[in-house]
Amino acid sequence: MQRSEVSAPADSETLRPAAIRHAQRHLARHLAALSEFCAIPSISADPNRREDVAQAAAWLAAQLESIGVRQSRVIPTPGHPIVYGELAASRPGQPTVLVYGHYDVQPDGPLEPWESKPFIPANRGEFLFARGAADMKGPLYATIAAVEAMLQQGSVPVNIKFIFEGEEETGSPNLGPFLEAHKTMLAADVCLNLDAGLLDYEAPTITYGLRGIVAMEIRVHGPRQDVHSGIFGGVVHNPAEVLARLIAALRDGGGGIAIPGFYDGVRLPDETERAELARLPITEASILEQTGVPALWGEPGFSPVERAGGRPTLEVNGLVSGCAGDSFATIIPASALARISFRLVPDQDPELVSSQLTRYLETLLPSTVRLEVKLLAGSPAILGERTSPATRALDRALAAAWEKPPYYQRGGGGIPIVSQMQSILGISSVLSGLAGPGDSCHGPNERLHLPTFERGIEAVIHFLHNFAQS
Amino acid sequence: MQRSEVSAPADSETLRPAAIRHAQRHLARHLAALSEFCAIPSISADPNRREDVAQAAAWLAAQLESIGVRQSRVIPTPGHPIVYGELAASRPGQPTVLVYGHYDVQPDGPLEPWESKPFIPANRGEFLFARGAADMKGPLYATIAAVEAMLQQGSVPVNIKFIFEGEEETGSPNLGPFLEAHKTMLAADVCLNLDAGLLDYEAPTITYGLRGIVAMEIRVHGPRQDVHSGIFGGVVHNPAEVLARLIAALRDGGGGIAIPGFYDGVRLPDETERAELARLPITEASILEQTGVPALWGEPGFSPVERAGGRPTLEVNGLVSGCAGDSFATIIPASALARISFRLVPDQDPELVSSQLTRYLETLLPSTVRLEVKLLAGSPAILGERTSPATRALDRALAAAWEKPPYYQRGGGGIPIVSQMQSILGISSVLSGLAGPGDSCHGPNERLHLPTFERGIEAVIHFLHNFAQS
């Protein structure tokens, strides 16, 4: 599908503000619908929540249907389904925007830190608290609300295709094959993706780079079952201790990663980009405030912004071994598990990093235990165009909704879909978002900032009009 | 109470074999009663099992009552209750044996490795499989069965006091105050304790030394809640990684413990004792077979037997941080917890070890995280008399039941009660047991070897007669 070069219809400048007014007048209804959406515990990682994930997909398809997307449907995959819908532009020859979202959410984790229940959405002050409210049911819903407002004025200015997946939080394992199988259906000029967050509620943000990811499980096996530490302590090597030593050996003395070859593929940001990144409104104090840590940490020679977006990192995401519940048992555990992940930058290769890690661990491993390493998910980093028509349309949309020019950042997280869109469909993505760093996307008390949600709806209306006119 | 110097009554040599025959004839009934006892999930560490622990205490008091211990009762403590009972010797002036046992059990842990359910006792081959069967409901029940058999012949040859606690597996927190409060009631000449196990079913064992223990929790605190590793990876220090580094730093390069001052109080076994220990029927091959590890591990310069009984050790008993369940979440965890314990030898001081560890961790801690260290339990090692009248009585009892002289070992585990009996009541303990190293005392598929159980009953009958005559 080719982009049209004809100018927008004469009424675009009246339809656009009318749609925005419509969305504003219906905000209470949208909030109610979003709360309904957030109440569905669509945790893709939890096999017991399969029905709930399916329910969220059905809810979404019905929602699309209700705003006038007649072709909306739920398409099964070997995992969780994909919700798809299409709308034709009012006039032929308009470009096509693929609107991406994911309706699955992170696990809710331990409940104690939550001030209200994760799946009983609670409106407190300017926020809606719920698992998934920020990541990304709120931003996804904003695209629906924007399109609804435009349809209420008669039509949409560009062709729109919605693709909402249910496995983003588990690494989108079935999305690639789906894209492969539906290339024609999904053909589009650009993908709009609001899963990238913003720097601050007052700092509209375009994310032009994303880190890749490699997620792995490391398991050290010791005795065939837990054994008494009084009887075997001193003769049987403790797998939890071995695991701790392996993890410690992944880091060099100065905060860097000690895996041989790890930095080989790393491309450094150039001086222009470093200067731009230095202007971002992220301060050491703001990170301390958001996280409550006593001091920041990281690789020397790079600013916090560079470390969080432009440098590769290694994180221990989970540890479990032996007596992990409330009770103490004097055992040598049979095994010890670490879940770790790397954030990658251009031009690191996920498969290479995974095999570098495995080789390194094997060289470190004592003969007294056994090692099992699993690659769970991997995707490379991407670095987008900062001057494409779609980026310019998004720039002007954010500037209009926030009344200030947007910031350009490299995102710290990875979004596998963005690289798959590019490599499989040849579609580049423009990335923004409505979740701020304090919104606890993967933690307890996740929340959506409602004034930002409202601006988001407005920005989507602007973007779709801008892209039609551009 | 003073030991009597008069000789045993003329009929001792007929009563003793009669009692043994009685016990043998009633073995099926004993096995049924023991199964009933093992079916009660008396996990002292689990607050949800409080009622079950109380039920086990009630069952035990009823059992004592049924064999003729009229004074049996359940005495409450601030934790789980203590079951107590008394029997007078047939003749005055006889010594008093305090029979110790614990009716609580270890947690059952993950259920998958269990071939039958932990609290549905299953008789397979020569074994009774159940949590607690070996540690130590079986050995405890053997003392009751022995006394029952003796009472069926008319009387017991020594005064007997039963003390059965319900908190051994959680470090006996309420036993010390109980002993303090009941010194007169508990006065005795020796304590018989069958919680120390044996080297092999064919190797009756007297444990003359026990390692002490220090159990601690180390928690590293990072961000106030779990945060997104894509956003904060590279700027927020990962508490799970810091914990791993701290654990790794506890060990020196060669398998020793790196905590400054840790070895200061350690007394080395002398050459005579090392020579005796070298004769124990424990081989590297037998340990490999029991545990399934690919190779043994430990401090250089000491044999496996010395390392497991005569040297202090450090174990990581549990680890938990971040995504510890089935699902993967790309987070920096808010905190990371390690449960660790040290096995101590004479003359290490538990409190000193605990403070040495805390100080050492504090010196290692980076300023980017916070540390919390808790001492959960501690007791010093003990080293008993190998030539006392009680040890000689036990030696002859084991030799009679097994038809071979017993081995003398230093035990790897700690039994806090043994040091408390000594320090609070001035009563020394003689230690043996019926659980072999393959009986998975703290692991899945715990089992009791029934022929050993039967020999145990016989040995207790011999011991009580021997101690009266000695």
CSV table of C-alpha atoms in Angstrom, one decimal, chain A residues 45-47 106-107 110 113 135 169-170 211 213 215-217 221-238 240-241 243-245 247-253 287-299 303-305 307-309 311 313-333 336-337 339-341 343 366-370 376 411-414 436-446, chain B residues 45-47 106-107 110 113 135 169-170 211 213 215-217 221-238 240-241 243-245 247-253 287-299 303-305 307-309 311 313-333 336-337 339-341 343 366-370 376 411-414 436-446:
chain,number,residue,atom,x,y,z
A,45,ALA,CA,2.8,-16.1,32.0
A,46,ASP,CA,0.4,-18.0,34.3
A,47,PRO,CA,-1.0,-21.2,32.8
A,106,GLN,CA,2.7,-9.0,34.0
A,107,PRO,CA,2.1,-11.4,36.9
A,110,PRO,CA,3.3,-10.9,46.0
A,113,PRO,CA,2.8,-4.4,48.7
A,135,ASP,CA,1.5,-1.6,30.6
A,169,GLU,CA,5.0,-10.2,28.6
A,170,THR,CA,6.2,-13.7,27.8
A,211,ARG,CA,17.4,-2.4,23.8
A,213,ILE,CA,16.9,-8.8,25.3
A,215,ALA,CA,16.3,-14.1,28.9
A,216,MET,CA,17.9,-17.2,30.4
A,217,GLU,CA,17.5,-19.7,33.2
A,221,HIS,CA,22.1,-29.4,40.2
A,222,GLY,CA,23.7,-30.9,43.2
A,223,PRO,CA,22.4,-34.0,45.2
A,224,ARG,CA,19.5,-35.8,43.6
A,225,GLN,CA,17.3,-34.5,46.3
A,226,ASP,CA,17.5,-32.0,49.2
A,227,VAL,CA,19.8,-33.6,51.9
A,228,HIS,CA,20.5,-32.9,55.5
A,229,SER,CA,23.1,-30.2,55.9
A,230,GLY,CA,24.3,-31.6,59.2
A,231,ILE,CA,25.1,-35.0,57.6
A,232,PHE,CA,26.4,-33.9,54.2
A,233,GLY,CA,27.6,-30.3,55.0
A,234,GLY,CA,31.3,-30.3,54.2
A,235,VAL,CA,31.3,-33.1,51.6
A,236,VAL,CA,28.5,-32.2,49.2
A,237,HIS,CA,28.9,-29.0,47.3
A,238,ASN,CA,26.0,-26.7,47.8
A,240,ALA,CA,22.9,-22.5,45.9
A,241,GLU,CA,26.4,-21.4,46.8
A,243,LEU,CA,25.0,-20.5,41.7
A,244,ALA,CA,25.9,-17.5,43.8
A,245,ARG,CA,29.6,-17.8,42.8
A,247,ILE,CA,26.4,-15.0,39.3
A,248,ALA,CA,29.2,-13.1,41.1
A,249,ALA,CA,31.6,-14.1,38.3
A,250,LEU,CA,29.4,-12.5,35.6
A,251,ARG,CA,30.4,-9.0,36.8
A,252,ASP,CA,33.9,-7.5,36.6
A,253,GLY,CA,35.2,-5.4,39.4
A,287,ILE,CA,15.7,8.1,39.9
A,288,LEU,CA,16.5,7.9,43.6
A,289,GLU,CA,13.1,9.3,44.4
A,290,GLN,CA,11.3,6.8,42.0
A,291,THR,CA,13.1,3.8,43.3
A,292,GLY,CA,13.9,4.6,46.9
A,293,VAL,CA,17.5,3.2,46.6
A,294,PRO,CA,20.2,4.8,48.7
A,295,ALA,CA,22.5,5.5,45.8
A,296,LEU,CA,22.7,4.8,42.0
A,297,TRP,CA,24.9,2.2,40.6
A,298,GLY,CA,26.4,1.3,37.3
A,299,GLU,CA,29.2,1.2,34.8
A,303,SER,CA,25.7,8.8,32.6
A,304,PRO,CA,22.6,7.2,34.1
A,305,VAL,CA,20.6,7.9,30.9
A,307,ARG,CA,23.5,3.3,31.2
A,308,ALA,CA,19.8,2.8,31.2
A,309,GLY,CA,19.3,3.1,27.5
A,311,ARG,CA,24.5,0.3,27.3
A,313,THR,CA,23.1,-4.6,31.1
A,314,LEU,CA,22.7,-7.9,33.1
A,315,GLU,CA,20.0,-8.4,35.7
A,316,VAL,CA,19.2,-11.2,38.1
A,317,ASN,CA,15.4,-11.3,37.8
A,318,GLY,CA,14.8,-14.2,40.1
A,319,LEU,CA,16.5,-16.7,42.5
A,320,VAL,CA,15.0,-19.8,44.0
A,321,SER,CA,16.6,-22.6,45.9
A,322,GLY,CA,15.9,-24.8,48.9
A,323,CYS,CA,13.7,-23.5,51.7
A,324,ALA,CA,12.3,-20.5,49.8
A,325,GLY,CA,9.0,-20.2,51.7
A,326,ASP,CA,8.4,-19.1,55.2
A,327,SER,CA,10.2,-22.0,56.9
A,328,PHE,CA,13.8,-22.7,57.6
A,329,ALA,CA,15.2,-26.2,56.8
A,330,THR,CA,18.8,-27.1,57.4
A,331,ILE,CA,19.3,-28.7,54.0
A,332,ILE,CA,21.7,-28.7,51.1
A,333,PRO,CA,19.2,-28.0,48.3
A,336,ALA,CA,19.4,-23.7,42.6
A,337,LEU,CA,17.8,-21.6,39.9
A,339,ARG,CA,16.5,-16.3,36.1
A,340,ILE,CA,18.6,-13.7,34.4
A,341,SER,CA,18.3,-11.3,31.5
A,343,ARG,CA,19.5,-5.9,27.8
A,366,PRO,CA,33.3,-27.1,39.4
A,367,SER,CA,33.1,-30.8,38.7
A,368,THR,CA,31.0,-31.3,41.9
A,369,VAL,CA,27.8,-30.1,40.4
A,370,ARG,CA,25.9,-30.1,37.1
A,376,LEU,CA,14.1,-18.4,27.1
A,411,GLY,CA,14.4,3.0,25.5
A,412,GLY,CA,15.8,0.7,28.1
A,413,GLY,CA,13.3,-2.1,27.6
A,414,GLY,CA,13.0,-4.3,24.6
A,436,GLY,CA,5.9,7.2,33.3
A,437,PRO,CA,8.9,5.7,35.2
A,438,GLY,CA,7.0,5.9,38.5
A,439,ASP,CA,4.0,3.9,37.3
A,440,SER,CA,5.5,0.6,38.4
A,441,CYS,CA,4.9,-1.2,35.1
A,442,HIS,CA,6.2,-4.6,36.3
A,443,GLY,CA,5.9,-4.0,40.1
A,444,PRO,CA,3.1,-3.6,42.6
A,445,ASN,CA,0.7,-0.7,42.6
A,446,GLU,CA,1.0,-0.2,38.9
B,45,ALA,CA,7.8,-24.5,61.1
B,46,ASP,CA,4.4,-24.1,59.4
B,47,PRO,CA,2.0,-21.8,61.2
B,106,GLN,CA,10.5,-31.1,58.8
B,107,PRO,CA,8.4,-29.3,56.2
B,110,PRO,CA,7.9,-29.7,47.0
B,113,PRO,CA,9.9,-35.9,44.2
B,135,ASP,CA,13.4,-38.1,62.1
B,169,GLU,CA,13.0,-28.7,63.8
B,170,THR,CA,12.7,-25.0,64.5
B,211,ARG,CA,28.2,-30.0,65.8
B,213,ILE,CA,24.6,-24.5,64.7
B,215,ALA,CA,21.1,-20.2,61.5
B,216,MET,CA,20.7,-16.8,59.9
B,217,GLU,CA,18.8,-14.9,57.3
B,221,HIS,CA,17.1,-4.5,50.1
B,222,GLY,CA,17.2,-2.5,46.8
B,223,PRO,CA,14.4,-0.5,45.3
B,224,ARG,CA,11.3,-0.1,47.4
B,225,GLN,CA,9.5,-2.4,45.1
B,226,ASP,CA,10.3,-4.6,42.1
B,227,VAL,CA,11.1,-2.3,39.2
B,228,HIS,CA,11.3,-2.8,35.4
B,229,SER,CA,14.7,-4.0,34.5
B,230,GLY,CA,14.5,-2.3,31.1
B,231,ILE,CA,14.0,1.1,32.7
B,232,PHE,CA,16.2,0.8,35.7
B,233,GLY,CA,18.7,-1.8,34.6
B,234,GLY,CA,22.1,-0.1,34.6
B,235,VAL,CA,21.3,2.4,37.3
B,236,VAL,CA,19.8,0.5,40.1
B,237,HIS,CA,21.9,-2.1,41.8
B,238,ASN,CA,20.3,-5.5,41.7
B,240,ALA,CA,19.9,-10.5,44.0
B,241,GLU,CA,23.3,-9.9,42.4
B,243,LEU,CA,23.4,-11.2,47.6
B,244,ALA,CA,25.2,-13.6,45.2
B,245,ARG,CA,28.4,-11.6,45.6
B,247,ILE,CA,27.5,-15.4,49.4
B,248,ALA,CA,30.5,-15.9,47.1
B,249,ALA,CA,32.7,-13.8,49.4
B,250,LEU,CA,31.9,-16.1,52.4
B,251,ARG,CA,34.2,-18.8,50.9
B,252,ASP,CA,37.9,-18.6,50.4
B,253,GLY,CA,39.5,-20.0,47.3
B,287,ILE,CA,28.4,-40.8,49.9
B,288,LEU,CA,28.4,-40.5,46.1
B,289,GLU,CA,25.8,-43.3,45.9
B,290,GLN,CA,23.6,-41.8,48.7
B,291,THR,CA,23.5,-38.3,47.2
B,292,GLY,CA,24.0,-38.8,43.5
B,293,VAL,CA,26.5,-35.9,43.2
B,294,PRO,CA,29.2,-36.3,40.5
B,295,ALA,CA,32.1,-35.7,43.0
B,296,LEU,CA,32.6,-34.9,46.6
B,297,TRP,CA,33.7,-31.4,47.7
B,298,GLY,CA,35.2,-29.8,50.7
B,299,GLU,CA,38.0,-28.4,52.7
B,303,SER,CA,38.8,-36.6,55.2
B,304,PRO,CA,35.1,-36.7,54.3
B,305,VAL,CA,34.3,-38.1,57.7
B,307,ARG,CA,34.7,-32.6,57.2
B,308,ALA,CA,31.2,-33.9,57.9
B,309,GLY,CA,31.6,-34.2,61.6
B,311,ARG,CA,35.0,-29.3,60.9
B,313,THR,CA,30.8,-25.7,57.6
B,314,LEU,CA,28.6,-23.1,55.9
B,315,GLU,CA,25.5,-23.9,53.9
B,316,VAL,CA,23.1,-21.9,51.9
B,317,ASN,CA,19.8,-23.5,52.9
B,318,GLY,CA,17.5,-21.3,50.8
B,319,LEU,CA,17.5,-18.5,48.3
B,320,VAL,CA,14.5,-16.4,47.2
B,321,SER,CA,14.3,-13.3,45.2
B,322,GLY,CA,12.1,-11.7,42.4
B,323,CYS,CA,10.3,-14.0,40.1
B,324,ALA,CA,10.7,-17.2,42.1
B,325,GLY,CA,7.6,-19.1,40.8
B,326,ASP,CA,7.0,-20.5,37.4
B,327,SER,CA,6.9,-17.2,35.6
B,328,PHE,CA,9.6,-15.0,34.3
B,329,ALA,CA,9.4,-11.2,34.9
B,330,THR,CA,12.0,-8.8,33.7
B,331,ILE,CA,12.4,-7.0,37.0
B,332,ILE,CA,15.0,-5.8,39.4
B,333,PRO,CA,13.7,-7.4,42.6
B,336,ALA,CA,16.8,-10.9,47.9
B,337,LEU,CA,16.9,-13.4,50.8
B,339,ARG,CA,18.8,-18.5,54.5
B,340,ILE,CA,22.2,-19.8,55.6
B,341,SER,CA,23.5,-21.9,58.5
B,343,ARG,CA,27.7,-26.1,61.6
B,366,PRO,CA,28.1,-1.5,48.6
B,367,SER,CA,26.4,1.8,49.5
B,368,THR,CA,23.8,1.2,46.8
B,369,VAL,CA,21.7,-1.3,48.8
B,370,ARG,CA,20.7,-2.0,52.4
B,376,LEU,CA,17.5,-17.3,63.9
B,411,GLY,CA,27.7,-36.2,64.5
B,412,GLY,CA,27.4,-33.6,61.8
B,413,GLY,CA,24.1,-32.2,62.8
B,414,GLY,CA,23.4,-30.3,66.0
B,436,GLY,CA,20.7,-44.1,58.2
B,437,PRO,CA,22.2,-41.6,55.9
B,438,GLY,CA,20.1,-42.7,53.0
B,439,ASP,CA,16.8,-42.2,54.9
B,440,SER,CA,16.4,-38.6,53.6
B,441,CYS,CA,15.6,-37.2,57.0
B,442,HIS,CA,15.1,-33.6,55.7
B,443,GLY,CA,14.3,-34.4,52.1
B,444,PRO,CA,11.6,-36.1,50.1
B,445,ASN,CA,10.9,-39.9,50.5
B,446,GLU,CA,12.0,-39.9,54.1
